[in-house]
Coordinates of N, CA and C in Angstrom, one line a residue:
X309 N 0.8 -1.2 0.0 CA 0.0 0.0 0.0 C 0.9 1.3 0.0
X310 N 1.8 1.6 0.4 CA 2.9 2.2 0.8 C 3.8 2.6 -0.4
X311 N 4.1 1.5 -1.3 CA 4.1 1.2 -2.2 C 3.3 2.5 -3.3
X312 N 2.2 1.6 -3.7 CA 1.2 2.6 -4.7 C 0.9 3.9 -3.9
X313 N 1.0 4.2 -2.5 CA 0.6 5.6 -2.5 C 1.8 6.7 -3.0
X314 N 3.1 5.9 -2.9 CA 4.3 6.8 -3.5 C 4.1 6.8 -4.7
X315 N 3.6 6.0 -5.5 CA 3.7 6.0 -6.7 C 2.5 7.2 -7.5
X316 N 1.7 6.6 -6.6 CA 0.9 8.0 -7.2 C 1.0 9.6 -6.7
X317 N 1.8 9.5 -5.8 CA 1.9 11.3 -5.4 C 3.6 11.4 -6.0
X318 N 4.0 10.4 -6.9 CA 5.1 11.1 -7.5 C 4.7 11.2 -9.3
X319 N 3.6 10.2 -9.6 CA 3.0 10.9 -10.4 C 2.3 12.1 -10.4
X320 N 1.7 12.5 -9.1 CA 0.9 13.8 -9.4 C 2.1 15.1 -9.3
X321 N 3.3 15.1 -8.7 CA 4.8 15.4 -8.5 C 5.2 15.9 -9.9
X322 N 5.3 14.9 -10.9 CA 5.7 14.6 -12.0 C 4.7 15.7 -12.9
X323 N 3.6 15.4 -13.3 CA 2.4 16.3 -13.3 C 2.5 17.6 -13.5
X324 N 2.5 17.4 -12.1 CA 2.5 19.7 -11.7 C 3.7 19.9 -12.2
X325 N 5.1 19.4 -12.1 CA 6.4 19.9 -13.0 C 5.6 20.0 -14.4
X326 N 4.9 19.5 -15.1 CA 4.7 19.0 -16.4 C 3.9 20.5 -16.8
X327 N 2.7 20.6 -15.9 CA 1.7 21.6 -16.1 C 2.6 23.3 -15.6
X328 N 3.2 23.3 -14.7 CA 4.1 24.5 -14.5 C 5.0 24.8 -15.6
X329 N 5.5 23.9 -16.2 CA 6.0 23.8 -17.6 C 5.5 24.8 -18.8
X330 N 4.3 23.7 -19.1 CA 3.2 24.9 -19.7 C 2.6 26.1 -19.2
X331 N 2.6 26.0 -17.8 CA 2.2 27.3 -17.6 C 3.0 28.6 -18.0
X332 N 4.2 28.4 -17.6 CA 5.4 29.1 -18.0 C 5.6 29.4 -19.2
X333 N 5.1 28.7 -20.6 CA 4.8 28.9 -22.1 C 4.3 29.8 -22.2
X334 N 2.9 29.5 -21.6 CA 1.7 30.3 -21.8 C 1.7 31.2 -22.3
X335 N 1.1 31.9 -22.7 CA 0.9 33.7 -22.9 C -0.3 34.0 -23.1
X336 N -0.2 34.9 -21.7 CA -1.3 35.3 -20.7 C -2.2 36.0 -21.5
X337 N -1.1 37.1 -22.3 CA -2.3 37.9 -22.8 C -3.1 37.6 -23.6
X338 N -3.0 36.3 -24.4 CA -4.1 35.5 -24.9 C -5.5 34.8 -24.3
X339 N -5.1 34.2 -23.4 CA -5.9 34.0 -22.8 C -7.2 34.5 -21.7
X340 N -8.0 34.3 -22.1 CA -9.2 35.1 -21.7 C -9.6 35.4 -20.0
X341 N -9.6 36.6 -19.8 CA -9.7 37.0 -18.3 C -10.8 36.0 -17.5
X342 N -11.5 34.8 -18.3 CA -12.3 34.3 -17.7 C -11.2 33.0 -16.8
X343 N -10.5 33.2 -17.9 CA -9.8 31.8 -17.7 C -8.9 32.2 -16.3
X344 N -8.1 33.1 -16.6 CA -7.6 33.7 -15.4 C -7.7 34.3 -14.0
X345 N -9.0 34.6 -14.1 CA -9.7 34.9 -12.8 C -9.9 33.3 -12.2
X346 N -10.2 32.4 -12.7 CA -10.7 31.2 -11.9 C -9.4 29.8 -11.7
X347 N -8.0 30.8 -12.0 CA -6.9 29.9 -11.7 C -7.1 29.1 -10.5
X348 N -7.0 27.9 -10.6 CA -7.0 26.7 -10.1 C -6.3 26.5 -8.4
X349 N -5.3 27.2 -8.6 CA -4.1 26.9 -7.2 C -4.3 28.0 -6.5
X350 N -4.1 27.9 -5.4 CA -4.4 28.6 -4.3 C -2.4 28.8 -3.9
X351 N -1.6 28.3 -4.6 CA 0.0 28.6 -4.5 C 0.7 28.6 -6.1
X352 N 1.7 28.9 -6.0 CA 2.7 28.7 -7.1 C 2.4 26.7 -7.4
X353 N 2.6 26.8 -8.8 CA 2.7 25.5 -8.7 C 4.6 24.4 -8.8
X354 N 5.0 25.8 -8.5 CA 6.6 25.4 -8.4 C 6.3 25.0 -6.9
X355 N 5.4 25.9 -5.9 CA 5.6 25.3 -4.4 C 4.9 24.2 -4.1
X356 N 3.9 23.9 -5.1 CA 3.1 22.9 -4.2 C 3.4 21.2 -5.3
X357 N 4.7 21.5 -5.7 CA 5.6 20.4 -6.5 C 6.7 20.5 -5.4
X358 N 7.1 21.4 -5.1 CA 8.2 21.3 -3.6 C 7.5 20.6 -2.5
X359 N 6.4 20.7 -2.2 CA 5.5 20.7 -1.0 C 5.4 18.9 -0.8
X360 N 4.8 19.2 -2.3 CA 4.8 17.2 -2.7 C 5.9 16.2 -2.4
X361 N 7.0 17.2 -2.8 CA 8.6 16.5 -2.7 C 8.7 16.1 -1.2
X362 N 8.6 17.4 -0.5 CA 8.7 17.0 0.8 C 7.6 15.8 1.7
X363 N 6.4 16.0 1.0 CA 6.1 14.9 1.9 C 5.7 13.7 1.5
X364 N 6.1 13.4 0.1 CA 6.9 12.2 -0.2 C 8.2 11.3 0.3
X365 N 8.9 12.5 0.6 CA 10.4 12.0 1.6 C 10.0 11.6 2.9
X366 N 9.0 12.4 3.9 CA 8.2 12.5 5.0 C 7.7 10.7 5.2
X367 N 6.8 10.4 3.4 CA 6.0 8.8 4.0 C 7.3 7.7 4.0
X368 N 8.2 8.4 2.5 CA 9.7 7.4 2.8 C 10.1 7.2 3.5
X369 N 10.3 7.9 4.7 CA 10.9 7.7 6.1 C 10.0 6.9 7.2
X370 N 8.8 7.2 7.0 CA 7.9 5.8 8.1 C 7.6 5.1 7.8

């Protein structure tokens, strides 16, 4: 169990690098102020790909 739960919060890890990626492409001024008023994250998604890191290392350790 321990097992698959790493696996999938280093896929969602993997992910957010992926989509921060594109976010970083983006260009904003194309995209429609609807889109951007209802952004998703409530943080950077560089921090909450740090956040993940850490408490992936956190379940490795018990």
């Amino acid at each position: 169990m321990k097992r698959e739960l790493l696996q999938k919060i280093s896929h969602l890890q993997i992910a957010l690098d992926e989509l921060k990626d594109v976010w970083d492409r983006l260009d904003w001024s194309r995209v429609p102020d609807e889109v951007t008023e209802n952004y998703p994250f409530h943080k950077d998604l560089g921090e909450l790909s740090d956040t993940i890191k850490h408490w992936m290392e956190t379940i490795k350790k018990s």
